[in-house]
Each structure stands twice: as structure tokens, then as C-alpha cells.
Amino acid sequence: MTRPRLRTQEVVTYAQNIVDTIRDPLLILNSDLRVLSANRAFYQVFRTTAEGTENQPFTVLGGGQWNIPELVTLLKNTITKHGTFDDYEVEGDFSGIGQRVMLLNARELRRPGNGTKLLVLSFEDVTTRKSAEADLSQEQNQDKKIARALLRPMLFQPKEDAFSGLMVQTAYAMASDEALVGGDFWDTFAYDHGHVALVLGDVMGHGLTSAIFTTELKHTMRAYIREHEQPDAILYHMNQFLYQSSRLFSEGINTEGSDAPVCIALAVIERETGAGTLAIAGMEPPIIVRANGDTDQPVAAGMPLGVVAQEEYKQVGFQLEAGDTLILSTDGITEARQGRNFLDTEGLIRLAVEGNRGDLEEMANTIMQGARDFAGGKLRDDASIVLARRTANSPRIEKKQLDP
């Protein structure tokens, strides 16, 4: 053997040794898609031998399991057009190893010296990963079903005329379907002497855990609403409850719970007179749209619940005349974004006045659609509103308990 030929063989052996260290199976194919060589991992994974692999057409390996027209076309194009392809998926019952999912990647290269075109083809077994992804997807779908079931009572839509003397309308828009369920919720609660409590809440977080926490929060708040009629007292006790719960959760004493702050807007309205009081915990300021289109903004503000112990919340009074509408909203509306500009409270007021020409449902739709349009069709955060409009006929309240 001449010295140059010996050196060539040494290079081939050297290259083969390098290829054999690669854990994923590899094949070297010529321009006719015939196997020139394979690495050790190929023989181990596919349980075959060099005698049954080298100099064989790629399409006959494994009893023809790779004879896939689309794959063959990709391989030929890779050689003839200096191309590449990545992550071509092949799923099947492979001889000797059973059901597998393989990802194939191909690169064209040229043999040193004579420039002969070759093809490097790698195989990655992603069966375990695909199985885990399928299991995770199934779990996520199950979580989505549970979360959506929890969402229904959190966003219960009362009949518009459920409370005589007061029409109520709600609307909700989720920022993303991938979020499963957001942290927004609302509630209505009627006392036996003609007052109605309206609640709009925003809990940080998404998903099943957040939905469970929000459901518990809503029922806890109902208990405080039943016990205390004044919004400032209700929010004070809710804040104490959440602050202590958050502390115990953070310290690991309680294994279930949340340390996320909770924002609440709470209004209590006397249906017969239209007189109301409200208090805010970290929520957007309420808006009143008068029947003639004028607007008022009751000055109310307060820290989110669960942040500061012994926090006191100031309640303010307001008056609804016939045709006046109270609007409670989350920041998903005012923070609708167009470039560097936000819709803000001014934009919400503009949309509310525009929608005031129609019924309460039309006003809700005008606000929500206007926020979407401003944001280019997609909101960045969940958005919710609760509207309450006093009707022309003031009811004479009978003493009975309503609990919608």
C-alpha cells in the first residue's frame, strides 16, 4: 500500500472513531442513498449489523421501514440542491425495538479530495419525550375542563332584571385561551331590605390553582358581605383574612392558598332610592354615567387586599337617578395598549358615553369591543366590567331574602 493511500485510510478510520462517539444513530449515504457507513449507536439502537447495513440502499433497511416517498424526496433534494432538513418525524413499529418516534436531520457534505457528495443522516429517538408531552397535554386539557367549570360560578351572569329597580350587566374577555382561566370574578348579593352588593375582583395569576383560590375567595367574601353591609367594613375584614392567610401560606404552615394580592371594587346600592356606598381595594376608580351623558368619578382608592395588616378602607357615597349607570372595571380595559399609548380612564369614559345611547348590554359590548379595537384586536390582560343602571320605576321593597 502506498503512503498516500495509507494516509487516506488513517483519515477514514479517524473520522469513523469520531462518529462512533456520537450517541445518536448516524448514517453516511452516497448520492444514490446507499449506506457507506454507520456509527456504533445506529447498530445498537436499531439492533442490526454492519453486514446488513453497509452498501445497502437506505430504503431497504429494516425491511423497508424507511421507504417513505416524502422522506426519500427530501434526502435526494438535500444532496442535489445543497439543502438540509431538520426534525422530520417518523413514527412506526420498528423492527426489533417496537413502537418509536424518530426525528431525522440531514446535512450534505463533500468527501475531501475528490469532492464526492455525501449525506449525513442522524436519528433522534424522541419516544419518551413525545409520550411525556402527550401526558402533559392530557393533564392540561383536564385542568382546562376543571378550570372552566370553576369559571362559570365565578362569572355568573345574573338576569338583567333580577333586582327590581336596578338592571345589572356584566362582561368578560380573556386575554389568552392558553391561560385556561383568568383571575377576574364578580358577584351580586341581595340583602333582605332592598340593598344589593356588587363585587368585581381581580386576582393575580391564571390556571387551575388561581381558579381554585378565586372560588374560595368569592365564597369567603359572600360570608363577610352577609355579615357586614358597609363596604369599608367588608374590605377591612377581607384584608385581615387574606393577610393572615398569605402569611401562613408563605411560612409553609398552610399548604394551600396564595400570597398574590387581591383587588376588589365593592358597591352597595339601595334599590328603592338609588343611594349607594362603595370602597376600592387596588381596583380602577368607578365611573358613573348619567342618563344625559354626563359623567362622575367617585373619589375612592385603597391598597389591594392582603398586602398591609390592619389596612382601613374609606367608603364614599353616590347617588343613582333613573337612567344613571355605575361602572366597575378591571385594569385590563384601561391598560389596553396601542403602541406606547394606553386607553386609560379617559378612553373608558369615552366608550361608556358612546354606549350609553343603547341598553345596558349594548354599553357593555361597546366598552369591551372598543378596548379590543384600541389594542389592535387583542387585550394583554383579562378584562371585566360590572354595570348597574337604575330604572325609572323605583320599587317598593318587600322584606325577603334574595341570593342569586
mmCIF file with all atom_site columns, C-alpha atoms in Angstrom, residues 176-291:
data_model
loop_
_atom_site.group_PDB
_atom_site.id
_atom_site.type_symbol
_atom_site.label_atom_id
_atom_site.label_alt_id
_atom_site.label_comp_id
_atom_site.label_asym_id
_atom_site.label_entity_id
_atom_site.label_seq_id
_atom_site.pdbx_PDB_ins_code
_atom_site.Cartn_x
_atom_site.Cartn_y
_atom_site.Cartn_z
_atom_site.occupancy
_atom_site.B_iso_or_equiv
_atom_site.pdbx_formal_charge
_atom_site.auth_seq_id
_atom_site.auth_comp_id
_atom_site.auth_asym_id
_atom_site.auth_atom_id
_atom_site.pdbx_PDB_model_num
ATOM 1   C CA . SER A 1 176 ? -55.458 34.316 26.031 1.00 0.00 ? 176 SER A CA 1
ATOM 2   C CA . ASP A 1 177 ? -57.041 30.892 25.628 1.00 0.00 ? 177 ASP A CA 1
ATOM 3   C CA . GLU A 1 178 ? -53.742 29.409 26.821 1.00 0.00 ? 178 GLU A CA 1
ATOM 4   C CA . ALA A 1 179 ? -54.344 30.945 30.221 1.00 0.00 ? 179 ALA A CA 1
ATOM 5   C CA . LEU A 1 180 ? -57.096 28.390 30.884 1.00 0.00 ? 180 LEU A CA 1
ATOM 6   C CA . VAL A 1 181 ? -58.899 30.754 33.217 1.00 0.00 ? 181 VAL A CA 1
ATOM 7   C CA . GLY A 1 182 ? -58.109 34.192 34.480 1.00 0.00 ? 182 GLY A CA 1
ATOM 8   C CA . GLY A 1 183 ? -58.289 35.711 37.930 1.00 0.00 ? 183 GLY A CA 1
ATOM 9   C CA . ASP A 1 184 ? -61.249 38.027 37.350 1.00 0.00 ? 184 ASP A CA 1
ATOM 10  C CA . PHE A 1 185 ? -64.545 37.394 39.100 1.00 0.00 ? 185 PHE A CA 1
ATOM 11  C CA . TRP A 1 186 ? -67.731 39.202 40.023 1.00 0.00 ? 186 TRP A CA 1
ATOM 12  C CA . ASP A 1 187 ? -70.696 38.625 42.272 1.00 0.00 ? 187 ASP A CA 1
ATOM 13  C CA . THR A 1 188 ? -74.066 40.078 43.216 1.00 0.00 ? 188 THR A CA 1
ATOM 14  C CA . PHE A 1 189 ? -75.724 39.724 46.589 1.00 0.00 ? 189 PHE A CA 1
ATOM 15  C CA . ALA A 1 190 ? -79.168 40.982 47.608 1.00 0.00 ? 190 ALA A CA 1
ATOM 16  C CA . TYR A 1 191 ? -79.993 41.797 51.214 1.00 0.00 ? 191 TYR A CA 1
ATOM 17  C CA . ASP A 1 192 ? -83.484 41.281 52.587 1.00 0.00 ? 192 ASP A CA 1
ATOM 18  C CA . HIS A 1 193 ? -84.175 45.016 52.984 1.00 0.00 ? 193 HIS A CA 1
ATOM 19  C CA . GLY A 1 194 ? -83.620 46.137 49.401 1.00 0.00 ? 194 GLY A CA 1
ATOM 20  C CA . HIS A 1 195 ? -79.869 46.663 49.193 1.00 0.00 ? 195 HIS A CA 1
ATOM 21  C CA . VAL A 1 196 ? -77.732 44.962 46.534 1.00 0.00 ? 196 VAL A CA 1
ATOM 22  C CA . ALA A 1 197 ? -73.985 44.393 46.792 1.00 0.00 ? 197 ALA A CA 1
ATOM 23  C CA . LEU A 1 198 ? -71.979 44.396 43.552 1.00 0.00 ? 198 LEU A CA 1
ATOM 24  C CA . VAL A 1 199 ? -68.476 42.917 43.582 1.00 0.00 ? 199 VAL A CA 1
ATOM 25  C CA . LEU A 1 200 ? -65.747 42.948 40.944 1.00 0.00 ? 200 LEU A CA 1
ATOM 26  C CA . GLY A 1 201 ? -62.437 41.265 41.740 1.00 0.00 ? 201 GLY A CA 1
ATOM 27  C CA . ASP A 1 202 ? -59.076 40.700 40.107 1.00 0.00 ? 202 ASP A CA 1
ATOM 28  C CA . VAL A 1 203 ? -56.684 38.052 41.447 1.00 0.00 ? 203 VAL A CA 1
ATOM 29  C CA . MET A 1 204 ? -53.142 37.849 40.107 1.00 0.00 ? 204 MET A CA 1
ATOM 30  C CA . GLY A 1 205 ? -52.421 34.627 38.243 1.00 0.00 ? 205 GLY A CA 1
ATOM 31  C CA . HIS A 1 206 ? -54.035 32.173 35.839 1.00 0.00 ? 206 HIS A CA 1
ATOM 32  C CA . GLY A 1 207 ? -54.760 28.494 35.654 1.00 0.00 ? 207 GLY A CA 1
ATOM 33  C CA . LEU A 1 208 ? -56.324 25.885 37.876 1.00 0.00 ? 208 LEU A CA 1
ATOM 34  C CA . THR A 1 209 ? -54.577 26.898 41.113 1.00 0.00 ? 209 THR A CA 1
ATOM 35  C CA . SER A 1 210 ? -55.649 30.500 40.658 1.00 0.00 ? 210 SER A CA 1
ATOM 36  C CA . ALA A 1 211 ? -59.198 29.414 39.806 1.00 0.00 ? 211 ALA A CA 1
ATOM 37  C CA . ILE A 1 212 ? -59.475 27.348 42.990 1.00 0.00 ? 212 ILE A CA 1
ATOM 38  C CA . PHE A 1 213 ? -58.165 30.227 45.106 1.00 0.00 ? 213 PHE A CA 1
ATOM 39  C CA . THR A 1 214 ? -60.532 32.690 43.422 1.00 0.00 ? 214 THR A CA 1
ATOM 40  C CA . THR A 1 215 ? -63.513 30.402 44.012 1.00 0.00 ? 215 THR A CA 1
ATOM 41  C CA . GLU A 1 216 ? -62.660 30.140 47.714 1.00 0.00 ? 216 GLU A CA 1
ATOM 42  C CA . LEU A 1 217 ? -62.165 33.895 47.839 1.00 0.00 ? 217 LEU A CA 1
ATOM 43  C CA . LYS A 1 218 ? -65.575 34.573 46.337 1.00 0.00 ? 218 LYS A CA 1
ATOM 44  C CA . HIS A 1 219 ? -67.376 32.392 48.867 1.00 0.00 ? 219 HIS A CA 1
ATOM 45  C CA . THR A 1 220 ? -65.408 33.903 51.753 1.00 0.00 ? 220 THR A CA 1
ATOM 46  C CA . MET A 1 221 ? -66.355 37.370 50.606 1.00 0.00 ? 221 MET A CA 1
ATOM 47  C CA . ARG A 1 222 ? -70.011 36.381 50.433 1.00 0.00 ? 222 ARG A CA 1
ATOM 48  C CA . ALA A 1 223 ? -69.836 35.463 54.104 1.00 0.00 ? 223 ALA A CA 1
ATOM 49  C CA . TYR A 1 224 ? -68.430 38.880 55.009 1.00 0.00 ? 224 TYR A CA 1
ATOM 50  C CA . ILE A 1 225 ? -70.987 40.639 52.782 1.00 0.00 ? 225 ILE A CA 1
ATOM 51  C CA . ARG A 1 226 ? -73.765 38.809 54.592 1.00 0.00 ? 226 ARG A CA 1
ATOM 52  C CA . GLU A 1 227 ? -72.315 39.734 57.989 1.00 0.00 ? 227 GLU A CA 1
ATOM 53  C CA . HIS A 1 228 ? -71.292 43.349 57.265 1.00 0.00 ? 228 HIS A CA 1
ATOM 54  C CA . GLU A 1 229 ? -73.288 45.628 54.993 1.00 0.00 ? 229 GLU A CA 1
ATOM 55  C CA . GLN A 1 230 ? -70.865 48.552 54.794 1.00 0.00 ? 230 GLN A CA 1
ATOM 56  C CA . PRO A 1 231 ? -68.200 48.262 52.056 1.00 0.00 ? 231 PRO A CA 1
ATOM 57  C CA . ASP A 1 232 ? -65.412 49.627 54.272 1.00 0.00 ? 232 ASP A CA 1
ATOM 58  C CA . ALA A 1 233 ? -66.079 47.002 56.962 1.00 0.00 ? 233 ALA A CA 1
ATOM 59  C CA . ILE A 1 234 ? -66.338 44.193 54.405 1.00 0.00 ? 234 ILE A CA 1
ATOM 60  C CA . LEU A 1 235 ? -62.994 45.071 52.813 1.00 0.00 ? 235 LEU A CA 1
ATOM 61  C CA . TYR A 1 236 ? -61.337 45.545 56.204 1.00 0.00 ? 236 TYR A CA 1
ATOM 62  C CA . HIS A 1 237 ? -62.256 42.034 57.326 1.00 0.00 ? 237 HIS A CA 1
ATOM 63  C CA . MET A 1 238 ? -61.389 40.535 53.930 1.00 0.00 ? 238 MET A CA 1
ATOM 64  C CA . ASN A 1 239 ? -57.985 42.210 54.114 1.00 0.00 ? 239 ASN A CA 1
ATOM 65  C CA . GLN A 1 240 ? -57.341 40.787 57.578 1.00 0.00 ? 240 GLN A CA 1
ATOM 66  C CA . PHE A 1 241 ? -58.349 37.314 56.436 1.00 0.00 ? 241 PHE A CA 1
ATOM 67  C CA . LEU A 1 242 ? -56.161 37.426 53.306 1.00 0.00 ? 242 LEU A CA 1
ATOM 68  C CA . TYR A 1 243 ? -53.175 38.970 55.093 1.00 0.00 ? 243 TYR A CA 1
ATOM 69  C CA . GLN A 1 244 ? -53.159 36.211 57.690 1.00 0.00 ? 244 GLN A CA 1
ATOM 70  C CA . SER A 1 245 ? -53.764 33.513 55.080 1.00 0.00 ? 245 SER A CA 1
ATOM 71  C CA . SER A 1 246 ? -50.939 34.849 52.921 1.00 0.00 ? 246 SER A CA 1
ATOM 72  C CA . ARG A 1 247 ? -48.542 34.934 55.876 1.00 0.00 ? 247 ARG A CA 1
ATOM 73  C CA . LEU A 1 248 ? -49.360 31.361 56.890 1.00 0.00 ? 248 LEU A CA 1
ATOM 74  C CA . PHE A 1 249 ? -49.011 30.210 53.284 1.00 0.00 ? 249 PHE A CA 1
ATOM 75  C CA . SER A 1 250 ? -45.653 31.967 52.861 1.00 0.00 ? 250 SER A CA 1
ATOM 76  C CA . GLU A 1 251 ? -44.377 30.421 56.100 1.00 0.00 ? 251 GLU A CA 1
ATOM 77  C CA . GLY A 1 252 ? -45.397 26.964 54.896 1.00 0.00 ? 252 GLY A CA 1
ATOM 78  C CA . ILE A 1 253 ? -47.893 26.465 57.709 1.00 0.00 ? 253 ILE A CA 1
ATOM 79  C CA . ASN A 1 254 ? -50.795 26.330 55.282 1.00 0.00 ? 254 ASN A CA 1
ATOM 80  C CA . THR A 1 255 ? -50.038 24.145 52.264 1.00 0.00 ? 255 THR A CA 1
ATOM 81  C CA . GLU A 1 256 ? -52.862 25.635 50.203 1.00 0.00 ? 256 GLU A CA 1
ATOM 82  C CA . GLY A 1 257 ? -53.501 29.265 49.465 1.00 0.00 ? 257 GLY A CA 1
ATOM 83  C CA . SER A 1 258 ? -51.849 32.175 47.717 1.00 0.00 ? 258 SER A CA 1
ATOM 84  C CA . ASP A 1 259 ? -49.702 35.165 48.517 1.00 0.00 ? 259 ASP A CA 1
ATOM 85  C CA . ALA A 1 260 ? -50.977 37.095 45.480 1.00 0.00 ? 260 ALA A CA 1
ATOM 86  C CA . PRO A 1 261 ? -52.598 40.473 46.183 1.00 0.00 ? 261 PRO A CA 1
ATOM 87  C CA . VAL A 1 262 ? -56.321 40.734 45.521 1.00 0.00 ? 262 VAL A CA 1
ATOM 88  C CA . CYS A 1 263 ? -58.007 43.784 44.011 1.00 0.00 ? 263 CYS A CA 1
ATOM 89  C CA . ILE A 1 264 ? -61.687 44.413 44.759 1.00 0.00 ? 264 ILE A CA 1
ATOM 90  C CA . ALA A 1 265 ? -64.309 47.014 43.882 1.00 0.00 ? 265 ALA A CA 1
ATOM 91  C CA . LEU A 1 266 ? -67.394 46.786 46.093 1.00 0.00 ? 266 LEU A CA 1
ATOM 92  C CA . ALA A 1 267 ? -70.593 48.834 45.866 1.00 0.00 ? 267 ALA A CA 1
ATOM 93  C CA . VAL A 1 268 ? -73.797 48.534 47.900 1.00 0.00 ? 268 VAL A CA 1
ATOM 94  C CA . ILE A 1 269 ? -76.885 50.181 46.383 1.00 0.00 ? 269 ILE A CA 1
ATOM 95  C CA . GLU A 1 270 ? -80.317 50.798 47.906 1.00 0.00 ? 270 GLU A CA 1
ATOM 96  C CA . ARG A 1 271 ? -82.672 49.826 45.086 1.00 0.00 ? 271 ARG A CA 1
ATOM 97  C CA . GLU A 1 272 ? -85.603 51.953 46.230 1.00 0.00 ? 272 GLU A CA 1
ATOM 98  C CA . THR A 1 273 ? -83.711 55.253 46.459 1.00 0.00 ? 273 THR A CA 1
ATOM 99  C CA . GLY A 1 274 ? -80.601 54.709 44.302 1.00 0.00 ? 274 GLY A CA 1
ATOM 100 C CA . ALA A 1 275 ? -78.340 55.761 47.177 1.00 0.00 ? 275 ALA A CA 1
ATOM 101 C CA . GLY A 1 276 ? -75.105 53.809 47.344 1.00 0.00 ? 276 GLY A CA 1
ATOM 102 C CA . THR A 1 277 ? -71.730 53.455 49.002 1.00 0.00 ? 277 THR A CA 1
ATOM 103 C CA . LEU A 1 278 ? -68.561 51.969 47.583 1.00 0.00 ? 278 LEU A CA 1
ATOM 104 C CA . ALA A 1 279 ? -64.992 51.147 48.535 1.00 0.00 ? 279 ALA A CA 1
ATOM 105 C CA . ILE A 1 280 ? -61.970 50.207 46.442 1.00 0.00 ? 280 ILE A CA 1
ATOM 106 C CA . ALA A 1 281 ? -59.013 47.919 47.151 1.00 0.00 ? 281 ALA A CA 1
ATOM 107 C CA . GLY A 1 282 ? -56.418 48.369 44.419 1.00 0.00 ? 282 GLY A CA 1
ATOM 108 C CA . MET A 1 283 ? -59.037 48.500 41.682 1.00 0.00 ? 283 MET A CA 1
ATOM 109 C CA . GLU A 1 284 ? -59.747 51.020 38.940 1.00 0.00 ? 284 GLU A CA 1
ATOM 110 C CA . PRO A 1 285 ? -61.802 54.039 40.099 1.00 0.00 ? 285 PRO A CA 1
ATOM 111 C CA . PRO A 1 286 ? -65.539 53.606 39.431 1.00 0.00 ? 286 PRO A CA 1
ATOM 112 C CA . ILE A 1 287 ? -67.379 55.715 36.884 1.00 0.00 ? 287 ILE A CA 1
ATOM 113 C CA . ILE A 1 288 ? -70.965 56.955 36.866 1.00 0.00 ? 288 ILE A CA 1
ATOM 114 C CA . VAL A 1 289 ? -72.516 57.794 33.505 1.00 0.00 ? 289 VAL A CA 1
ATOM 115 C CA . ARG A 1 290 ? -75.598 59.927 33.949 1.00 0.00 ? 290 ARG A CA 1
ATOM 116 C CA . ALA A 1 291 ? -78.698 59.465 31.827 1.00 0.00 ? 291 ALA A CA 1
#
